[in-house]
Amino acid sequence: MPGLIIGDQHDDLTSAVQQIILSSSESDYLDQLIPLLRNAHTQTKVTPLINALNHVSADREAEIERICNTNHQEFISSVQQLQSVGEGTVTLTSEIMQLSRSIEASTEKLAEQKKALVDSRGVRQNIDDATQALKDCLEVLRLANQVHDLLGKKNHYAALRALDELQNVHLREVTRYKIAEVIERSVPATQALIAEAVMTDLNTWLYRIRETSQFLGEVAFYHTEMRRARQKRRAENDAHLGTAKLNSPVELVADEAEEFDILNNDEVQVDFSPLFECLHIHDALGQTDKFRADYAATRRRQKDLLVPQTLNLLDEEANALSSLLEGIAGFAIIEKATMAKTEDFRAQTDVDELWDSMCQSAITLISSALHTITNDEALLRIKGVIALFIQTMDSWNYSVVALDALLLTVFAKYSSLLQTRFSDDFAEIVSTDDYMPMPINNADEYTRVLSVSFYTPPPDEETGLEPKPEDLDYPCVLPFSQMYPLVCIDIRNFMNQIYLFSDDYASLRHASIIDTTLQNMLDDLLVTNVIRSLLDRLRSQYPGQIVQILTNLDHFEAACAEIEDLLLSARSAPTGGPLTLRATPAFTDAKEAAEKRIFELVNSKIDDLIETAEYDWLSSYAPQHVSLYIQELTRYLSNIMSSVLLGLPYTIKDMIYYTALQHIAENLLALPLDPAIPRISSEAARAYVMDVGHLVSFVEGLEAADRPEVLLEGLAELREVVDLIGCAARGEGEVFFDQRVVAEGRFGKVDKLKGAELLEKVEGRKEVGGGGGAVGAGGSSALGLPTAGGGVEDHGKKASTTLGDFRDRFGQFGRRG
């Protein structure tokens, strides 16, 4: 195989040499020869090339020899040429050898250069690699510096993104370098720096929010006041909207057109970007739970700073209270807005806990400072601030139950102060009253008094209509004294000021409590300060003053019905039935006490007059005129009817008269029954009967009495006794025991024992026999005195008419004054 290969190479070289020899030109000859020499030199084929040249030369010599043998001359010529070629060949060979050595030297130099080139390319690659590494490291360092630059510019989120890009992208490209390890170790510290920087900004934001909370609350309060005003205007224009409360669905729908952003308006703007950035960064750092806990702790500390240790409620404008509640409102609104603008960041329980804590602290402060308030107007301002606070926070869906309870505490204090003030007013009115009918000088004064008093003037007797102020003759008097309209004014003012407490805000629970409190306090004021004060004045010895007190009590009793209607119509809460003041029956009882006091004074005067009676029961002289005491007595009765009792209703006047006549009858009956009188002469009996007859005639002639016949019933027993005395004086005393007379009821009101005693005294006998002539009931006695007729009653049973019976008798005729 090696020999075959060498032979192939020799043939190839021989063919190449022959091809070169056959070149048409010298340039072609050289162009083909030089590559052949270079290849022979580079491939260590010089010797084969020489052999090939020799072989060609030998072939040429043989060919020349053959040609020479054929043609000698030509051969000689060819030999010469061949020699010339040989010489050229030697020269060419020498040149080829020289060229070969030259090529070999060039090849060695080229190899050295190539080696130098290869070496330079490695260095360059190393330089390029080092350059790229430097570039990568510089980029990492640039990004690291950029993170700190962004931190310096407070672009925290961009800094965090750049740090994340540095850690997850660029550091991975230089992990084989030490710088990557150094920067990788610094990433947590840089993240902590970012978190610390963003928390610093958040704390600054929280501080500004805390400082802005009060102003935010003030704006919220103002917005609530505007809503109140709009709702009031809507209620005035549409009665159906009048019952809608603030924050009710109806009010919210009606107020939809008035959009107002509490957190972003011309007065205040709250930017939540720092919170969002901080939340997003901590979320990216995986520290959301820690941030949530830190934020909650910070807000709790801010809440504690929001509430002062003490609260001054004595400020006329309630500025301290307003500042406190405005701050709480702003703080709570921020919390609600934070919940709405974030997801699962602020827990509802945390916000409610903060709210409850702030409310409880405010309630404690306010409650502990309430004792310093002694002015009801100041409490009304305090209530207004609290009510505004409640309505504002209710619109943010906060629980206001505890604040409602606080309002009730404030109302209790407010109503107590009102009651104290009006109690003093009532006491002063009652103590300074002149207890005289109230004079009216002109129609304007009359109209003003009627506008404030619970009083309806009696209708005109001719027209049956209420008289017009301009038709009255002035000056005139009203039946009540000046205290009555003054108390009526105070009652109206008291009711108005109580309901002022619920004007701005009152739940149904509040309304019910306010209504009940108003009713109870009105009862207390009327019973304690009016009725008791008037009852204390009943100790007076002046009947005119007692009569005026009775008149006032009568009008107060009538006013109670109007007050009940007024309370019922003013109630906000539904009621289950009619409203009844405790003062109404108390006034009725006070009227009875006043009537009894009048009875006492009148009866006392009657007793004094009857004590002046000087009967000579054994006299034999028949008087021609009635006794002086009975004249004084009837004159007294006439005077009090026309003066002292003039202003009383006829029913009351007649009742007083009736009671006085009963008392007179009892005292007159006691005169002849005095145990010290053993016997009564007929002349003395005539004098006694004459005096009683004068009294009866006086009563029958009373023009001021509404029903004189009813008044005469108070003298029924006395008249029958006088009739019996007359019979006894005529010697007809047996008629008292006649069954027919008894059946007719002639002496039905005379007690049997007292009748027998009188018969014994007048007739001067210890025993009285039966029988005798009958005397008709209802006729005249022998002494000219009209007898009392009436129904049949059992003997021995004393018939009398009570005050209740008297009221029933006169009730059917109505009140005439």
Short mmCIF file of C-alpha atoms in Angstrom, two decimals, residues 209-546:
data_model
loop_
_atom_site.label_atom_id
_atom_site.label_comp_id
_atom_site.label_asym_id
_atom_site.label_seq_id
_atom_site.Cartn_x
_atom_site.Cartn_y
_atom_site.Cartn_z
CA ILE A 209 -53.71 62.98 59.34
CA ARG A 210 -53.92 63.26 63.12
CA GLU A 211 -53.43 67.00 62.86
CA THR A 212 -56.03 67.15 60.09
CA SER A 213 -58.59 64.95 61.88
CA GLN A 214 -60.24 67.81 63.76
CA PHE A 215 -60.58 69.94 60.64
CA LEU A 216 -61.89 66.92 58.74
CA GLY A 217 -64.45 66.39 61.51
CA GLU A 218 -65.38 70.07 61.37
CA VAL A 219 -66.01 69.80 57.62
CA ALA A 220 -68.07 66.65 58.21
CA PHE A 221 -70.14 68.47 60.85
CA TYR A 222 -70.70 71.37 58.47
CA HIS A 223 -71.82 68.96 55.75
CA THR A 224 -74.29 67.38 58.18
CA GLU A 225 -75.67 70.82 59.06
CA MET A 226 -76.14 71.53 55.36
CA ARG A 227 -78.00 68.24 54.99
CA ARG A 228 -80.20 69.24 57.92
CA ALA A 229 -81.01 72.55 56.28
CA ARG A 230 -81.82 70.90 52.95
CA GLN A 231 -84.02 68.31 54.65
CA LYS A 232 -85.82 71.07 56.53
CA ARG A 233 -86.51 72.92 53.28
CA ARG A 234 -87.73 69.71 51.67
CA ALA A 235 -90.02 69.06 54.63
CA GLU A 236 -91.43 72.58 54.33
CA ASN A 237 -92.13 72.07 50.64
CA ASP A 238 -93.41 68.50 50.89
CA ALA A 239 -95.30 67.30 53.97
CA HIS A 240 -94.58 63.67 53.06
CA LEU A 241 -90.88 64.30 53.62
CA GLY A 242 -91.46 65.96 56.97
CA THR A 243 -91.36 62.69 58.90
CA ALA A 244 -88.11 61.52 57.28
CA LYS A 245 -85.17 61.73 59.65
CA LEU A 246 -81.60 62.50 58.72
CA ASN A 247 -79.75 59.39 57.42
CA SER A 248 -83.07 57.67 56.73
CA PRO A 249 -83.40 55.99 53.30
CA VAL A 250 -85.83 58.68 52.18
CA GLU A 251 -83.45 61.49 53.14
CA LEU A 252 -80.45 59.75 51.56
CA VAL A 253 -82.29 59.30 48.26
CA ALA A 254 -83.57 62.87 48.31
CA ASP A 255 -80.06 64.21 48.97
CA GLU A 256 -78.31 62.16 46.28
CA ALA A 257 -78.02 65.15 43.96
CA GLU A 258 -75.94 67.02 46.54
CA GLU A 259 -72.73 65.05 46.19
CA PHE A 260 -69.95 65.98 48.59
CA ASP A 261 -66.68 64.15 49.14
CA ILE A 262 -65.64 64.63 52.74
CA LEU A 263 -62.09 63.52 51.97
CA ASN A 264 -61.56 65.55 48.83
CA ASN A 265 -63.11 68.99 48.59
CA ASP A 266 -62.17 72.65 48.51
CA GLU A 267 -61.52 72.69 52.25
CA VAL A 268 -59.62 69.47 52.87
CA GLN A 269 -57.88 66.82 50.77
CA VAL A 270 -56.72 63.51 52.20
CA ASP A 271 -54.23 61.67 49.95
CA PHE A 272 -53.92 57.97 50.79
CA SER A 273 -50.95 57.43 48.42
CA PRO A 274 -48.36 57.09 51.23
CA LEU A 275 -50.48 54.39 52.83
CA PHE A 276 -51.01 52.57 49.55
CA GLU A 277 -47.27 52.74 48.76
CA CYS A 278 -46.33 51.50 52.20
CA LEU A 279 -48.88 48.70 52.00
CA HIS A 280 -47.71 47.68 48.54
CA ILE A 281 -44.04 47.70 49.54
CA HIS A 282 -44.64 45.62 52.65
CA ASP A 283 -46.73 43.26 50.58
CA ALA A 284 -43.85 42.93 48.11
CA LEU A 285 -41.49 42.33 51.02
CA GLY A 286 -43.79 39.70 52.48
CA GLN A 287 -44.29 41.79 55.63
CA THR A 288 -48.01 42.59 55.30
CA ASP A 289 -49.00 41.04 58.64
CA LYS A 290 -46.24 42.90 60.47
CA PHE A 291 -47.18 46.16 58.79
CA ARG A 292 -50.86 45.62 59.61
CA ALA A 293 -50.00 45.06 63.27
CA ASP A 294 -47.67 48.08 63.41
CA TYR A 295 -50.26 50.31 61.75
CA ALA A 296 -52.97 49.18 64.16
CA ALA A 297 -50.68 49.86 67.14
CA THR A 298 -49.86 53.32 65.78
CA ARG A 299 -53.54 54.17 65.35
CA ARG A 300 -54.25 53.04 68.90
CA ARG A 301 -51.52 55.33 70.18
CA GLN A 302 -52.92 58.19 68.11
CA LYS A 303 -56.37 57.47 69.53
CA ASP A 304 -54.99 57.79 73.04
CA LEU A 305 -53.40 61.13 72.14
CA LEU A 306 -56.69 62.33 70.68
CA VAL A 307 -58.63 62.16 73.95
CA PRO A 308 -57.62 64.69 76.66
CA GLN A 309 -57.48 63.94 80.36
CA THR A 310 -60.11 66.56 81.27
CA LEU A 311 -62.84 68.43 79.46
CA ASN A 312 -64.10 71.95 80.09
CA LEU A 313 -67.81 72.31 79.35
CA LEU A 314 -68.12 75.82 80.78
CA ASP A 315 -67.14 77.45 77.49
CA GLU A 316 -70.11 79.42 76.19
CA GLU A 317 -69.59 78.15 72.65
CA ALA A 318 -68.72 74.56 73.73
CA ASN A 319 -65.47 74.84 71.76
CA ALA A 320 -63.64 72.23 73.83
CA LEU A 321 -66.40 69.67 73.30
CA SER A 322 -66.63 70.51 69.60
CA SER A 323 -62.88 70.07 69.18
CA LEU A 324 -62.96 66.71 70.96
CA LEU A 325 -65.87 65.32 68.95
CA GLU A 326 -64.59 66.77 65.66
CA GLY A 327 -61.24 65.08 66.27
CA ILE A 328 -62.93 61.76 67.03
CA ALA A 329 -65.15 62.12 63.97
CA GLY A 330 -62.20 62.86 61.68
CA PHE A 331 -60.22 59.95 63.13
CA ALA A 332 -63.15 57.54 62.66
CA ILE A 333 -63.86 58.78 59.12
CA ILE A 334 -60.22 58.11 58.17
CA GLU A 335 -60.60 54.57 59.55
CA LYS A 336 -63.75 53.93 57.51
CA ALA A 337 -62.15 55.39 54.40
CA THR A 338 -59.07 53.20 54.94
CA MET A 339 -61.27 50.13 55.13
CA ALA A 340 -63.09 51.13 51.96
CA LYS A 341 -59.92 51.91 49.98
CA THR A 342 -57.93 48.80 51.01
CA GLU A 343 -58.67 45.12 51.07
CA ASP A 344 -58.24 43.03 54.22
CA PHE A 345 -55.96 45.65 55.74
CA ARG A 346 -58.05 47.10 58.56
CA ALA A 347 -60.21 44.55 60.37
CA GLN A 348 -63.76 45.61 61.20
CA THR A 349 -63.24 44.49 64.78
CA ASP A 350 -60.20 46.74 65.16
CA VAL A 351 -62.05 49.76 63.80
CA ASP A 352 -65.09 49.07 65.99
CA GLU A 353 -62.83 48.63 69.00
CA LEU A 354 -61.18 51.99 68.35
CA TRP A 355 -64.59 53.63 67.88
CA ASP A 356 -66.03 52.12 71.05
CA SER A 357 -62.95 53.13 73.01
CA MET A 358 -63.08 56.73 71.78
CA CYS A 359 -66.82 56.95 72.43
CA GLN A 360 -66.46 55.55 75.93
CA SER A 361 -63.65 57.97 76.71
CA ALA A 362 -65.66 60.91 75.40
CA ILE A 363 -68.76 59.77 77.30
CA THR A 364 -66.75 59.45 80.52
CA LEU A 365 -65.26 62.93 80.07
CA ILE A 366 -68.61 64.54 79.28
CA SER A 367 -70.47 62.72 82.05
CA SER A 368 -67.85 63.64 84.64
CA ALA A 369 -68.00 67.31 83.60
CA LEU A 370 -71.79 67.63 83.48
CA HIS A 371 -71.98 68.47 87.17
CA THR A 372 -70.21 71.76 86.45
CA ILE A 373 -73.06 72.92 84.19
CA THR A 374 -75.71 74.99 85.92
CA ASN A 375 -77.23 76.63 82.87
CA ASP A 376 -79.78 74.86 80.73
CA GLU A 377 -78.86 76.89 77.63
CA ALA A 378 -75.29 75.64 77.90
CA LEU A 379 -76.60 72.07 78.08
CA LEU A 380 -78.69 72.73 75.00
CA ARG A 381 -75.54 73.77 73.12
CA ILE A 382 -73.74 70.67 74.40
CA LYS A 383 -76.65 68.53 73.25
CA GLY A 384 -76.52 70.21 69.83
CA VAL A 385 -72.85 69.31 69.39
CA ILE A 386 -73.42 65.72 70.51
CA ALA A 387 -76.48 65.33 68.26
CA LEU A 388 -74.50 66.69 65.29
CA PHE A 389 -71.73 64.21 66.11
CA ILE A 390 -74.21 61.32 66.31
CA GLN A 391 -75.86 62.15 62.99
CA THR A 392 -72.50 62.58 61.28
CA MET A 393 -71.13 59.27 62.50
CA ASP A 394 -74.41 57.48 61.87
CA SER A 395 -74.02 58.41 58.20
CA TRP A 396 -70.70 56.50 58.29
CA ASN A 397 -72.44 53.42 59.72
CA TYR A 398 -70.91 53.65 63.18
CA SER A 399 -72.87 52.41 66.18
CA VAL A 400 -74.31 55.35 68.15
CA VAL A 401 -76.19 53.42 70.85
CA ALA A 402 -73.81 54.53 73.62
CA LEU A 403 -74.03 58.13 72.41
CA ASP A 404 -77.82 57.91 72.44
CA ALA A 405 -77.58 56.89 76.09
CA LEU A 406 -75.29 59.88 76.68
CA LEU A 407 -77.91 62.17 75.18
CA LEU A 408 -80.43 60.80 77.65
CA THR A 409 -77.99 61.56 80.48
CA VAL A 410 -77.61 65.11 79.17
CA PHE A 411 -81.39 65.37 78.83
CA ALA A 412 -81.84 64.25 82.44
CA LYS A 413 -79.48 67.02 83.55
CA TYR A 414 -81.13 69.50 81.18
CA SER A 415 -84.65 68.70 82.33
CA SER A 416 -83.53 68.85 85.96
CA LEU A 417 -82.10 72.35 85.45
CA LEU A 418 -85.24 73.42 83.61
CA GLN A 419 -87.41 72.06 86.38
CA THR A 420 -85.36 73.91 88.99
CA ARG A 421 -85.53 77.17 87.03
CA PHE A 422 -89.22 76.94 86.33
CA SER A 423 -89.90 75.84 89.89
CA ASP A 424 -88.32 79.06 91.07
CA ASP A 425 -90.33 81.00 88.47
CA PHE A 426 -93.56 79.34 89.55
CA ALA A 427 -92.80 79.96 93.21
CA GLU A 428 -92.08 83.62 92.51
CA ILE A 429 -95.26 84.00 90.46
CA VAL A 430 -97.38 82.45 93.18
CA SER A 431 -95.71 84.42 95.98
CA THR A 432 -95.93 87.82 94.23
CA ASP A 433 -99.51 87.49 92.96
CA ASP A 434 -102.04 89.97 94.31
CA TYR A 435 -104.87 87.38 94.15
CA MET A 436 -107.24 89.82 92.56
CA PRO A 437 -109.11 89.50 89.26
CA MET A 438 -106.78 90.56 86.48
CA PRO A 439 -107.51 94.01 85.05
CA ILE A 440 -107.34 94.49 81.29
CA ASN A 441 -106.89 98.00 79.89
CA ASN A 442 -107.26 97.54 76.12
CA ALA A 443 -108.00 95.08 73.34
CA ASP A 444 -104.31 94.38 72.58
CA GLU A 445 -103.65 93.43 76.17
CA TYR A 446 -106.78 91.27 76.16
CA THR A 447 -105.64 89.50 72.98
CA ARG A 448 -102.13 88.90 74.34
CA VAL A 449 -103.46 87.42 77.57
CA LEU A 450 -105.86 85.11 75.74
CA SER A 451 -103.12 84.02 73.30
CA VAL A 452 -100.94 82.68 76.10
CA SER A 453 -103.61 81.50 78.54
CA PHE A 454 -105.57 78.29 78.40
CA TYR A 455 -108.82 80.21 78.59
CA THR A 456 -111.92 80.55 76.48
CA PRO A 457 -114.14 83.51 77.39
CA PRO A 458 -117.79 82.65 78.09
CA PRO A 459 -120.12 83.27 75.14
CA ASP A 460 -122.16 86.42 74.92
CA GLU A 461 -125.60 85.94 76.50
CA GLU A 462 -127.36 87.56 73.55
CA THR A 463 -125.43 86.21 70.56
CA GLY A 464 -124.13 82.96 72.11
CA LEU A 465 -120.76 83.68 70.47
CA GLU A 466 -117.37 84.38 71.97
CA PRO A 467 -117.05 88.15 72.30
CA LYS A 468 -114.52 89.91 70.12
CA PRO A 469 -111.81 91.88 71.91
CA GLU A 470 -112.83 95.12 70.20
CA ASP A 471 -116.45 94.69 71.36
CA LEU A 472 -115.62 94.66 75.06
CA ASP A 473 -115.74 97.67 77.33
CA TYR A 474 -112.37 98.59 78.79
CA PRO A 475 -111.05 98.53 81.38
CA CYS A 476 -112.43 95.11 82.24
CA VAL A 477 -111.36 92.25 84.43
CA LEU A 478 -110.74 88.57 83.80
CA PRO A 479 -111.84 86.09 86.48
CA PHE A 480 -108.38 84.76 87.24
CA SER A 481 -105.53 86.67 88.81
CA GLN A 482 -102.32 87.64 87.10
CA MET A 483 -100.57 84.44 88.17
CA TYR A 484 -102.68 82.31 85.84
CA PRO A 485 -101.48 83.71 82.47
CA LEU A 486 -97.93 83.93 83.83
CA VAL A 487 -98.00 80.26 84.79
CA CYS A 488 -99.54 79.42 81.40
CA ILE A 489 -96.67 81.26 79.71
CA ASP A 490 -94.16 79.31 81.77
CA ILE A 491 -95.91 76.03 80.96
CA ARG A 492 -95.69 76.77 77.23
CA ASN A 493 -92.07 77.87 77.56
CA PHE A 494 -91.23 74.78 79.57
CA MET A 495 -92.79 72.52 76.93
CA ASN A 496 -91.03 74.38 74.12
CA GLN A 497 -87.65 74.21 75.82
CA ILE A 498 -88.08 70.51 76.59
CA TYR A 499 -88.89 69.80 72.94
CA LEU A 500 -86.00 72.00 71.83
CA PHE A 501 -83.83 69.15 73.06
CA SER A 502 -85.26 66.84 70.41
CA ASP A 503 -85.49 69.33 67.53
CA ASP A 504 -82.25 68.34 65.78
CA TYR A 505 -82.12 64.69 66.64
CA ALA A 506 -84.31 62.28 68.58
CA SER A 507 -84.89 58.59 68.09
CA LEU A 508 -88.23 57.03 68.96
CA ARG A 509 -86.71 55.91 72.24
CA HIS A 510 -85.61 59.47 72.96
CA ALA A 511 -88.99 60.87 71.97
CA SER A 512 -90.82 58.47 74.26
CA ILE A 513 -88.56 59.30 77.20
CA ILE A 514 -88.78 63.03 76.50
CA ASP A 515 -92.58 62.87 76.28
CA THR A 516 -92.82 60.92 79.52
CA THR A 517 -90.33 63.19 81.29
CA LEU A 518 -92.18 66.30 80.13
CA GLN A 519 -95.48 64.94 81.40
CA ASN A 520 -94.02 63.93 84.76
CA MET A 521 -92.21 67.23 85.23
CA LEU A 522 -95.27 69.24 84.29
CA ASP A 523 -97.19 67.25 86.86
CA ASP A 524 -94.48 67.91 89.45
CA LEU A 525 -94.36 71.62 88.64
CA LEU A 526 -98.13 72.00 88.80
CA VAL A 527 -98.61 69.83 91.87
CA THR A 528 -95.57 70.97 93.85
CA ASN A 529 -95.16 74.59 92.85
CA VAL A 530 -98.69 75.64 92.02
CA ILE A 531 -101.12 73.46 93.94
CA ARG A 532 -99.10 73.14 97.14
CA SER A 533 -98.21 76.82 97.14
CA LEU A 534 -101.84 77.74 96.69
CA LEU A 535 -102.86 75.25 99.37
CA ASP A 536 -100.34 76.85 101.71
CA ARG A 537 -102.02 80.19 101.08
CA LEU A 538 -105.37 78.79 102.10
CA ARG A 539 -104.31 79.54 105.67
CA SER A 540 -105.18 83.15 104.91
CA GLN A 541 -108.04 84.66 106.92
CA TYR A 542 -109.23 86.73 103.96
CA PRO A 543 -112.14 85.05 102.15
CA GLY A 544 -111.54 87.20 99.07
CA GLN A 545 -108.04 85.77 98.66
CA ILE A 546 -109.34 82.22 99.18
#
